[in-house]
Coordinates of C-alpha atoms in Angstrom, one line a residue:
Chain L
M1 CA 24.3 264.6 110.5
P2 CA 27.1 262.3 108.9
L3 CA 29.3 260.1 111.1
R4 CA 33.0 262.1 112.2
L5 CA 35.3 260.4 111.2
I6 CA 38.1 261.9 112.5
K7 CA 38.1 262.9 116.4
T8 CA 38.6 266.8 117.7
R9 CA 42.2 265.7 119.0
E10 CA 43.0 264.8 115.7
L11 CA 40.8 267.5 114.0
L12 CA 43.1 270.3 116.0
V13 CA 46.6 268.9 115.2
F14 CA 44.9 269.1 110.8
L15 CA 43.9 272.6 111.8
S16 CA 46.6 274.2 114.3
P17 CA 49.0 276.2 112.0
L18 CA 45.5 277.6 110.0
L19 CA 43.9 278.8 113.6
V20 CA 46.6 280.3 115.0
F21 CA 47.4 282.2 111.0
V22 CA 43.3 283.2 111.8
A23 CA 44.0 284.4 115.4
V24 CA 46.6 286.4 114.5
I25 CA 44.8 288.0 111.5
Y26 CA 41.6 288.6 114.2
Y27 CA 44.4 289.7 116.9
G28 CA 45.3 292.1 114.4
V29 CA 41.6 293.2 113.8
G30 CA 41.5 293.7 117.3
W31 CA 44.5 295.0 118.1
N32 CA 44.2 297.8 115.6
F33 CA 40.3 298.5 117.1
W34 CA 42.6 298.6 121.0
L35 CA 45.1 300.8 118.6
S36 CA 42.7 303.2 117.6
L37 CA 41.6 304.4 121.0
T38 CA 44.5 305.0 122.6
S39 CA 46.9 308.2 121.4
Y40 CA 49.9 306.3 120.1
S41 CA 51.9 307.7 117.4
I42 CA 55.5 308.6 116.9
Y43 CA 54.7 312.3 118.5
R44 CA 53.3 310.7 121.3
P45 CA 54.9 307.0 122.1
V46 CA 52.7 306.5 125.3
L47 CA 49.9 303.8 125.5
E48 CA 47.3 306.6 126.8
F49 CA 43.4 305.4 126.2
V50 CA 41.4 308.5 124.5
G51 CA 38.7 306.9 123.4
L52 CA 36.6 307.9 120.6
N53 CA 39.1 310.7 120.2
T54 CA 41.0 309.3 117.4
Y55 CA 38.7 308.6 115.7
A56 CA 37.0 312.2 115.5
Q57 CA 40.7 313.3 114.8
L58 CA 40.2 311.5 111.7
F59 CA 37.6 312.8 110.6
S60 CA 38.2 315.9 111.0
D61 CA 41.4 315.0 108.5
P62 CA 40.2 316.6 104.6
D63 CA 42.8 313.8 103.7
F64 CA 40.6 311.5 104.9
V65 CA 37.1 312.2 104.3
N66 CA 39.1 312.6 100.8
A67 CA 40.4 309.6 100.5
L68 CA 37.0 307.8 101.4
V69 CA 34.9 309.6 99.4
R70 CA 37.2 308.8 96.1
T71 CA 36.9 305.1 97.8
L72 CA 33.4 305.1 97.6
A73 CA 33.0 306.7 94.3
W74 CA 35.3 304.4 92.9
A75 CA 33.5 301.6 94.7
L76 CA 30.3 302.7 92.5
L77 CA 32.5 303.3 89.6
L78 CA 33.8 300.4 89.6
V79 CA 31.0 298.2 90.4
L80 CA 28.5 300.2 87.3
G81 CA 31.2 300.2 84.9
G82 CA 32.6 296.8 86.0
N83 CA 28.8 294.8 85.5
V84 CA 27.7 297.4 81.9
L85 CA 31.4 295.9 80.2
G86 CA 31.0 292.3 82.3
L87 CA 28.1 291.6 81.2
V88 CA 28.2 293.1 77.9
I89 CA 31.4 290.6 77.0
A90 CA 30.1 288.1 79.1
S91 CA 27.3 288.0 76.6
S92 CA 29.1 288.8 73.6
I93 CA 31.3 285.5 74.4
F94 CA 28.0 283.2 75.2
Q95 CA 27.1 283.5 71.7
L96 CA 30.4 282.1 69.9
R97 CA 29.4 278.0 69.0
S98 CA 32.7 276.9 69.9
S99 CA 33.6 276.3 73.4
K100 CA 37.2 276.6 72.9
L101 CA 37.0 279.7 71.7
R102 CA 34.7 281.1 74.7
S103 CA 37.4 279.6 77.2
V104 CA 40.0 281.4 75.1
L105 CA 37.9 284.8 75.3
T106 CA 37.4 284.3 79.0
S107 CA 41.3 284.0 79.7
Y108 CA 41.6 286.6 77.0
F109 CA 39.6 289.0 79.1
I110 CA 41.1 288.0 82.2
Y111 CA 44.7 288.2 81.5
P112 CA 45.1 291.9 83.2
M113 CA 44.9 290.2 86.7
A114 CA 47.1 288.1 85.8
V115 CA 50.1 291.0 85.8
P116 CA 51.4 292.5 88.5
L117 CA 49.3 296.2 88.9
V118 CA 52.3 298.2 89.7
A119 CA 53.7 296.9 85.6
S120 CA 50.0 297.9 84.7
G121 CA 50.6 301.2 86.4
V122 CA 54.1 301.8 84.8
I123 CA 52.6 301.2 80.9
W124 CA 49.3 302.9 82.2
R125 CA 51.2 306.0 83.1
W126 CA 52.8 306.5 79.9
L127 CA 49.5 305.8 77.7
F128 CA 48.6 308.8 79.7
D129 CA 51.2 310.6 79.2
S130 CA 50.2 314.1 77.6
V131 CA 53.3 314.2 74.7
K132 CA 53.7 310.6 74.5
G133 CA 50.5 308.6 75.2
F134 CA 46.8 308.3 73.7
N135 CA 47.0 312.4 72.6
A136 CA 49.7 311.7 70.4
V137 CA 47.8 309.4 68.1
L138 CA 44.4 311.0 68.8
A139 CA 45.6 314.3 68.1
P140 CA 46.4 313.9 64.6
L141 CA 43.0 312.1 63.9
G142 CA 41.1 315.7 65.2
F143 CA 40.4 314.6 68.8
P144 CA 41.2 317.5 71.2
R145 CA 44.3 316.8 73.7
V146 CA 43.4 315.0 77.0
E147 CA 45.3 316.1 80.4
W148 CA 44.9 312.9 81.4
L149 CA 46.5 312.5 84.0
S150 CA 46.1 316.0 85.4
G151 CA 44.1 317.2 88.7
N152 CA 41.0 315.4 89.2
N153 CA 41.3 314.1 85.7
A154 CA 43.8 311.5 86.9
F155 CA 40.7 309.9 89.4
W156 CA 38.5 309.2 86.1
S157 CA 41.8 307.8 83.7
L158 CA 42.3 305.7 87.1
V159 CA 38.8 304.4 87.2
L160 CA 39.1 303.3 83.4
V161 CA 41.9 301.4 84.5
S162 CA 40.8 299.4 86.7
L163 CA 37.7 298.2 84.4
W164 CA 40.1 296.9 82.0
V165 CA 41.6 295.6 85.2
Y166 CA 38.4 293.8 87.0
S167 CA 35.9 293.7 84.0
G168 CA 36.8 290.3 83.2
F169 CA 36.6 289.7 86.2
V170 CA 33.2 290.4 87.0
A171 CA 32.3 288.6 82.7
L172 CA 33.4 285.6 84.4
M173 CA 30.8 285.7 86.8
Y174 CA 28.2 286.4 84.5
L175 CA 29.2 283.8 81.9
A176 CA 29.0 281.0 85.0
A177 CA 25.8 282.4 85.6
F178 CA 25.0 282.3 82.5
Y179 CA 26.3 278.3 81.5
N180 CA 24.0 277.6 84.2
V181 CA 20.7 279.0 82.5
P182 CA 19.1 275.9 81.3
A183 CA 19.8 275.3 77.3
S184 CA 16.5 273.7 76.9
A185 CA 14.6 277.1 77.5
I186 CA 16.5 278.9 75.4
E187 CA 16.0 276.7 72.5
A188 CA 12.1 276.8 73.3
A189 CA 12.3 280.7 72.9
L190 CA 14.4 280.7 69.9
V191 CA 11.7 278.1 67.8
D192 CA 9.4 280.2 68.7
G193 CA 10.8 282.3 66.7
A194 CA 12.5 284.6 69.6
D195 CA 15.9 286.7 68.1
M196 CA 18.8 286.2 70.1
L197 CA 18.9 289.6 71.8
T198 CA 15.2 289.3 73.3
V199 CA 16.1 285.7 74.9
M200 CA 19.4 287.3 76.7
V201 CA 17.2 289.6 77.9
K202 CA 14.3 288.3 78.5
I203 CA 15.2 284.4 80.1
V204 CA 19.3 284.5 80.2
I205 CA 20.1 287.5 82.2
P206 CA 17.6 287.2 84.4
A207 CA 18.3 284.1 85.5
S208 CA 21.5 285.2 86.4
K209 CA 20.8 287.4 89.4
L210 CA 24.0 285.3 91.2
G211 CA 26.3 286.7 88.4
L212 CA 25.2 290.1 89.8
I213 CA 25.6 289.3 93.0
L214 CA 29.2 288.3 93.2
G215 CA 29.6 291.0 89.8
V216 CA 28.4 293.8 92.7
V217 CA 30.0 292.4 96.3
F218 CA 33.7 291.3 94.4
S219 CA 34.0 294.8 92.3
T220 CA 32.8 296.8 95.6
L221 CA 35.8 294.9 97.4
F222 CA 38.6 295.2 94.6
A223 CA 38.0 298.7 95.1
L224 CA 38.6 299.1 98.8
Q225 CA 41.8 297.4 98.6
M226 CA 42.4 299.9 95.3
F227 CA 46.5 300.8 96.3
D228 CA 48.7 299.5 93.6
L229 CA 47.5 301.5 90.8
P230 CA 47.1 304.9 92.1
Y231 CA 50.7 304.8 94.0
S232 CA 52.3 303.2 90.8
V233 CA 50.9 305.3 88.5
L234 CA 51.2 309.3 90.1
Y235 CA 52.4 307.7 93.3
I236 CA 51.4 310.3 96.5
N237 CA 49.0 312.9 94.7
P238 CA 46.2 314.6 96.5
F239 CA 43.7 313.4 92.8
T240 CA 43.9 310.0 93.7
S241 CA 44.4 308.9 97.3
T242 CA 42.4 305.8 98.8
L243 CA 41.6 304.8 102.2
V244 CA 44.8 301.9 101.6
M245 CA 47.0 304.5 100.3
Y246 CA 45.8 306.9 103.2
L247 CA 46.5 304.1 106.1
Y248 CA 50.0 303.0 104.1
N249 CA 50.6 306.7 104.3
K250 CA 50.0 307.2 108.0
F251 CA 51.4 303.9 109.1
A252 CA 55.2 305.1 107.0
Y253 CA 54.7 308.3 109.0
M254 CA 54.1 306.3 112.4
V255 CA 51.2 308.3 113.4
F256 CA 50.1 304.8 114.9
N257 CA 46.7 305.6 115.9
L258 CA 45.4 307.0 113.2
S259 CA 46.2 304.1 110.9
A260 CA 45.1 301.8 112.8
A261 CA 41.5 303.8 113.1
A262 CA 41.6 304.5 109.2
C263 CA 42.0 300.2 109.3
I264 CA 39.5 299.5 111.2
F265 CA 37.6 301.9 109.7
L266 CA 38.0 300.0 106.4
I267 CA 37.5 296.7 107.8
A268 CA 33.8 297.8 108.8
L269 CA 33.4 298.6 105.2
S270 CA 34.6 296.0 104.2
A271 CA 32.7 294.2 106.8
S272 CA 29.6 295.2 105.9
I273 CA 29.4 293.3 102.5
A274 CA 32.0 290.4 103.5
I275 CA 29.8 289.2 106.5
P276 CA 26.5 288.7 105.2
Y277 CA 27.6 287.3 101.9
S278 CA 29.6 284.8 104.1
T279 CA 27.2 283.7 106.4
Y280 CA 24.3 283.8 104.1
G281 CA 25.9 283.3 100.4
L282 CA 28.2 281.4 100.9
R283 CA 26.4 279.0 103.4
K284 CA 23.5 279.2 100.4
W285 CA 26.0 278.4 98.1
I286 CA 28.4 275.4 99.6
L287 CA 27.4 274.5 102.3
G288 CA 24.3 273.8 102.2
V289 CA 26.2 270.8 99.6
V290 CA 28.1 269.7 102.3
R291 CA 25.8 268.2 104.7
Chain N
M1 CA 24.2 283.5 63.3
K2 CA 23.0 286.7 63.3
A3 CA 23.8 287.0 66.8
E4 CA 27.1 285.1 66.6
Y5 CA 28.1 287.9 64.1
A6 CA 27.4 290.8 66.2
A7 CA 29.0 289.1 68.9
A8 CA 32.1 288.6 67.0
V9 CA 32.3 292.7 65.7
L10 CA 32.0 293.5 69.9
L11 CA 34.4 291.2 71.1
L12 CA 36.9 292.3 68.3
L13 CA 36.7 296.0 69.2
L14 CA 36.8 295.0 73.0
G15 CA 39.6 292.8 72.2
A16 CA 42.0 295.3 70.3
L17 CA 41.1 297.7 73.3
W18 CA 42.2 295.1 76.0
A19 CA 46.0 294.2 74.1
I20 CA 46.3 298.2 73.9
P21 CA 48.8 297.9 77.1
L22 CA 50.0 294.5 76.3
Y23 CA 51.4 296.2 73.2
A24 CA 52.6 299.2 74.3
L25 CA 54.9 297.3 76.8
V26 CA 56.3 295.2 74.0
A27 CA 56.8 297.6 71.7
G28 CA 58.4 300.0 74.1
S29 CA 60.7 297.4 75.5
L30 CA 61.9 297.0 71.9
K31 CA 62.8 300.4 71.4
N32 CA 66.0 301.8 71.3
L33 CA 66.9 305.5 73.5
A34 CA 66.1 307.1 70.2
D35 CA 63.1 305.8 69.7
A36 CA 62.0 306.4 73.1
M37 CA 63.4 309.8 73.3
G38 CA 61.1 310.9 70.0
T39 CA 58.6 308.6 69.4
P40 CA 54.9 308.2 70.9
V41 CA 54.5 304.7 73.1
L42 CA 51.6 303.7 70.4
Q43 CA 54.2 303.8 67.9
P44 CA 55.8 300.3 66.8
P45 CA 60.2 300.5 67.2
S46 CA 61.9 301.4 64.3
Q47 CA 64.0 298.2 64.9
P48 CA 63.5 296.6 67.7
D49 CA 66.1 296.4 70.2
F50 CA 66.2 293.8 72.9
G51 CA 68.8 295.9 74.3
N52 CA 66.6 297.3 77.6
V53 CA 65.1 293.4 78.0
V54 CA 68.6 291.7 78.3
A55 CA 69.3 294.9 80.4
A56 CA 66.3 294.1 82.5
L57 CA 67.1 290.7 82.8
E58 CA 70.5 291.2 84.0
K59 CA 69.5 293.8 86.6
F60 CA 66.1 292.0 87.5
S61 CA 67.9 287.5 87.6
S62 CA 68.6 287.8 91.3
T63 CA 65.6 289.7 92.3
I64 CA 63.7 287.1 90.2
A65 CA 65.3 284.2 92.0
L66 CA 64.4 285.6 95.5
T67 CA 61.8 286.2 94.8
G68 CA 60.9 282.6 93.1
L69 CA 62.9 281.0 96.6
I70 CA 60.3 283.2 98.3
V71 CA 56.7 283.1 96.6
L72 CA 57.4 278.9 94.8
P73 CA 57.6 277.4 98.5
A74 CA 55.2 279.9 100.4
A75 CA 52.0 279.2 97.4
F76 CA 53.0 275.0 98.1
A77 CA 53.3 275.7 102.2
A78 CA 50.0 277.5 101.9
T79 CA 48.5 275.1 99.6
L80 CA 49.0 272.3 101.3
L81 CA 48.4 274.1 104.3
G82 CA 45.1 274.8 103.4
S83 CA 44.5 271.4 101.5
L84 CA 45.2 269.2 105.2
S85 CA 42.8 271.4 107.2
A86 CA 40.4 271.8 104.5
F87 CA 40.3 267.3 104.2
A88 CA 40.2 267.9 108.6
I89 CA 37.2 269.8 108.2
R90 CA 35.4 268.1 106.2
L91 CA 35.9 264.6 108.1
Y92 CA 34.7 265.8 110.9
G93 CA 31.7 267.2 109.8
G94 CA 28.6 268.6 111.5
K95 CA 29.2 272.6 113.1
V96 CA 32.6 273.0 112.7
A97 CA 31.9 272.5 109.0
D98 CA 29.7 275.2 109.2
W99 CA 31.1 277.7 110.4
L100 CA 34.5 277.4 110.4
P101 CA 35.0 278.5 107.0
V102 CA 32.9 281.2 107.0
V103 CA 35.4 282.3 109.9
I104 CA 38.2 281.5 107.6
A105 CA 36.5 283.5 104.0
L106 CA 36.1 286.6 106.4
T107 CA 40.0 287.0 106.7
T108 CA 39.8 286.4 102.8
Y109 CA 37.6 289.4 102.1
I110 CA 38.8 291.6 104.3
P111 CA 41.5 293.9 102.6
Y112 CA 44.8 292.6 104.2
Q113 CA 46.6 296.1 103.6
A114 CA 43.7 296.9 107.6
I115 CA 46.3 294.2 109.1
I116 CA 49.6 295.4 108.4
V117 CA 50.6 298.0 111.3
P118 CA 49.7 295.1 114.0
L119 CA 51.6 292.9 111.5
V120 CA 54.8 293.9 111.7
S121 CA 54.2 295.0 115.0
V122 CA 53.7 290.9 115.8
I123 CA 56.5 289.5 113.4
R124 CA 58.9 292.5 114.8
Q125 CA 58.1 290.4 118.8
V126 CA 58.7 286.8 117.3
E127 CA 61.8 288.5 116.0
V128 CA 62.6 289.5 119.4
A129 CA 61.6 286.3 121.1
T130 CA 62.8 284.3 118.7
G131 CA 66.2 286.0 117.8
I132 CA 65.4 285.2 113.9
P133 CA 65.3 287.7 111.8
L134 CA 62.4 288.5 110.2
Y135 CA 61.8 292.0 109.8
D136 CA 63.6 292.8 106.3
T137 CA 64.7 289.5 105.1
S138 CA 63.0 286.3 103.1
Q139 CA 62.4 284.0 105.6
G140 CA 59.8 286.7 107.3
L141 CA 58.5 287.6 103.7
F142 CA 57.3 284.0 103.8
L143 CA 56.2 283.4 106.6
V144 CA 53.7 286.4 106.4
L145 CA 52.9 285.3 103.0
L146 CA 52.0 282.3 104.4
V147 CA 50.2 283.8 107.2
Y148 CA 48.1 285.9 105.0
Y149 CA 47.0 283.2 102.3
T150 CA 46.8 280.0 104.1
P151 CA 43.3 281.0 104.8
M152 CA 43.0 281.8 101.4
A153 CA 43.7 278.2 100.8
T154 CA 41.8 276.4 103.0
L155 CA 38.5 278.0 101.4
L156 CA 39.5 277.1 98.0
M157 CA 40.3 273.6 99.0
F158 CA 37.0 273.2 101.3
I159 CA 35.0 274.1 98.8
F160 CA 37.2 271.9 96.1
S161 CA 36.4 269.3 98.8
N162 CA 32.5 269.6 98.5
A163 CA 33.3 267.5 95.2
M164 CA 35.1 265.1 97.1
P165 CA 32.8 261.6 98.0
R166 CA 33.3 260.3 101.6
E167 CA 32.9 256.6 99.9
P168 CA 36.0 255.7 99.7
I169 CA 37.9 257.4 102.6
E170 CA 35.1 255.4 104.5
A171 CA 35.9 252.5 102.9
S172 CA 40.2 252.9 104.0
L173 CA 39.2 253.8 107.6
V174 CA 37.3 250.5 108.0
D175 CA 40.3 248.6 106.0
G176 CA 42.0 250.4 109.1
A177 CA 44.5 253.0 107.5
G178 CA 45.7 256.2 109.1
L179 CA 44.7 259.6 108.1
P180 CA 48.0 260.5 106.8
T181 CA 47.9 257.7 104.7
I182 CA 44.2 258.4 103.6
Y183 CA 45.4 262.0 103.0
W184 CA 47.8 261.1 100.9
R185 CA 46.2 258.1 98.6
V186 CA 43.1 258.7 98.7
A187 CA 42.3 262.5 99.7
L188 CA 44.9 264.1 97.3
P189 CA 44.0 262.1 94.8
L190 CA 41.1 263.6 94.4
L191 CA 41.5 266.4 95.0
G192 CA 44.2 266.6 92.8
P193 CA 42.6 269.3 90.1
G194 CA 41.6 271.4 93.1
F195 CA 45.2 271.6 94.6
V196 CA 46.8 272.8 91.3
S197 CA 43.9 275.4 90.2
T198 CA 44.8 277.1 94.4
L199 CA 48.7 276.5 93.7
I200 CA 48.3 278.4 90.3
F201 CA 46.1 281.5 92.1
L202 CA 48.0 281.7 94.9
L203 CA 51.8 281.7 93.1
I204 CA 49.9 284.2 90.7
N205 CA 48.9 286.7 93.5
M206 CA 51.5 286.2 95.8
W207 CA 54.6 286.9 92.4
N208 CA 52.3 290.5 92.2
N209 CA 51.8 291.5 95.2
L210 CA 53.2 295.0 96.1
F211 CA 51.9 296.1 99.9
I212 CA 53.2 293.5 101.8
P213 CA 56.9 293.5 100.4
L214 CA 56.2 297.3 100.4
S215 CA 55.8 297.0 104.3
M216 CA 58.1 294.3 105.6
T217 CA 61.5 295.0 103.6
R218 CA 63.6 297.8 103.2
G219 CA 64.8 298.8 99.8
Y220 CA 63.6 298.1 96.3
E221 CA 66.2 294.4 95.9
K222 CA 64.4 292.0 97.7
F223 CA 60.7 291.7 95.6
V224 CA 59.7 291.7 91.8
T225 CA 57.1 294.3 92.0
L226 CA 59.1 296.5 94.5
K227 CA 61.8 296.1 91.8
I228 CA 59.4 297.2 89.1
F229 CA 58.0 300.3 91.0
S230 CA 61.3 301.4 91.8
Y231 CA 61.1 302.3 88.3
V232 CA 58.0 304.9 89.1
G233 CA 60.1 307.9 90.9
Q234 CA 62.4 307.9 88.1
A235 CA 60.1 310.5 85.4
G236 CA 61.6 311.4 82.5
T237 CA 61.6 310.8 78.6
I238 CA 63.1 307.8 78.7
Y239 CA 59.7 304.6 78.9
N240 CA 61.8 302.2 77.3
E241 CA 63.9 300.6 80.5
M242 CA 60.4 300.9 82.3
F243 CA 58.7 299.0 79.8
A244 CA 61.2 296.4 80.1
A245 CA 62.0 295.8 84.0
A246 CA 57.0 295.8 83.5
L247 CA 57.7 292.8 81.1
I248 CA 60.7 290.7 83.0
G249 CA 58.4 291.3 86.2
S250 CA 55.3 290.3 84.6
L251 CA 56.4 287.5 82.2
P252 CA 56.8 284.7 85.1
P253 CA 52.6 285.3 86.0
L254 CA 51.5 285.5 82.3
V255 CA 53.4 282.5 81.1
V256 CA 51.7 281.0 83.8
F257 CA 48.4 282.2 83.7
L258 CA 49.5 281.9 79.9
F259 CA 49.6 277.8 80.3
M260 CA 47.5 277.3 83.4
S261 CA 44.7 279.5 82.4
K262 CA 42.3 277.0 83.1
Y263 CA 43.1 276.2 87.1
F264 CA 43.6 280.2 87.4
I265 CA 39.6 280.7 86.2
R266 CA 39.1 277.6 88.2
G267 CA 40.5 278.9 91.4
M268 CA 38.6 282.1 90.6
L269 CA 35.0 281.5 91.0
T270 CA 35.3 279.3 93.9
L271 CA 37.1 282.0 95.6
T272 CA 33.9 283.5 95.3
G273 CA 32.1 280.3 96.8
R274 CA 31.0 278.5 93.4
S275 CA 32.2 275.1 92.7
A276 CA 33.6 275.6 89.1

């Protein structure tokens, strides 16, 4: 237990703006929960307590159920695809001798996260255009024409785009873990005559569980927040609607109680990942260092 | 040696895939009307025509200025508040340093979009109470960005401050220096790289945000991402204008990323709880 270097009163002065903001956010969560138990909307602008009725309404809304299933599927696909791609990118970068080249390439694969998603949406929308997009290049080469954005294909196409956006981030998680593997273990195996692939599969990757945990946790959180991409590629489209799009539409049409209930549901989903991660993971990795 | 060769081939292939959207963006922006009407997206322009980019720049200049005037001070204020808070938590230590970062981390990891309904109504109430117009104004956007991003900045700065030695701070306390002096003279120089990382990370994230301006303003003129989005409704056969708009709107964060990618990436790693 280290010495307290400042008084409680001083601490509160320093923290006051932050505490107000954090309180506003938690207040918002509570407010949502309360609103989701009422019938408040543009159609019934009175705060009447209806218990879980709004949630029953939410789950009987096929739009919500579809958005929920799609969001969960998206999370699963992003976790699987992002980790496979991220692992391939990270393992490849890890082989390079020049540290300058390694850092340049790491940045390069992350650049999609520095571009506004709405701008990426504009670009991909045209790349998927059935006449002027990829088809114009692939069809002359003998590939079948793919209607990238029609019907359910749109969902798969957008999953591909999200892999382009987030795989670099997952690769970064793995790379950070790889660099923590003791060089001596790798050297020793190489001296013993193991080839690099064996060393990666037997030594480096098994020692990088943290990369996997972070890749899974953050891919899921990114997928749960999916909004800009589907909204800017296809605007309002039944095949690409996500949870955030659903709650935004309900908010825009002033069906506040349903929007709030969807918010609570989304918060619960995220919290089921974020709470164990924040309490267990962060404690283990950073708070352990503090004391 | 063989492994490095194989890795290089893989990276070239994947790197080429990653470059497609960027190439399409630049090539599409430089096409004239006839090219955009008649040629596929991936075909290079017959001759580079900067007309669209110049036109987009003119259309965007006021929105870019407006966005910069919101985002720069908001990112700076959030980083400053975050570093002050992290500094205080670090000095106080004990149980507070144990659980407060976790409480803050949760607000960062939970989808911020999920509290938009109460937030907009809180903003409306504050508006009525103070008489300061907030909904659909720059100061309102600034305030909402500050509320959302200060906890994230605090989390980042707290993790960065773990690497900060306590001895110089203890020594200056013994010397009788005041807290503001210690923060300014002792802590901030030690936290410099972390401060820059947090600032860059917030800047790019704030600039690229669509959901907050979408929910907080009317029309498409007050924020760059909204302005890019306004082109989405105009589906037609002409993509060069859309691409030029996307290019102009993406250039500021891309340029910052190009020169400061080390800091941005360090911020990203730190967000996950790793001290880079």
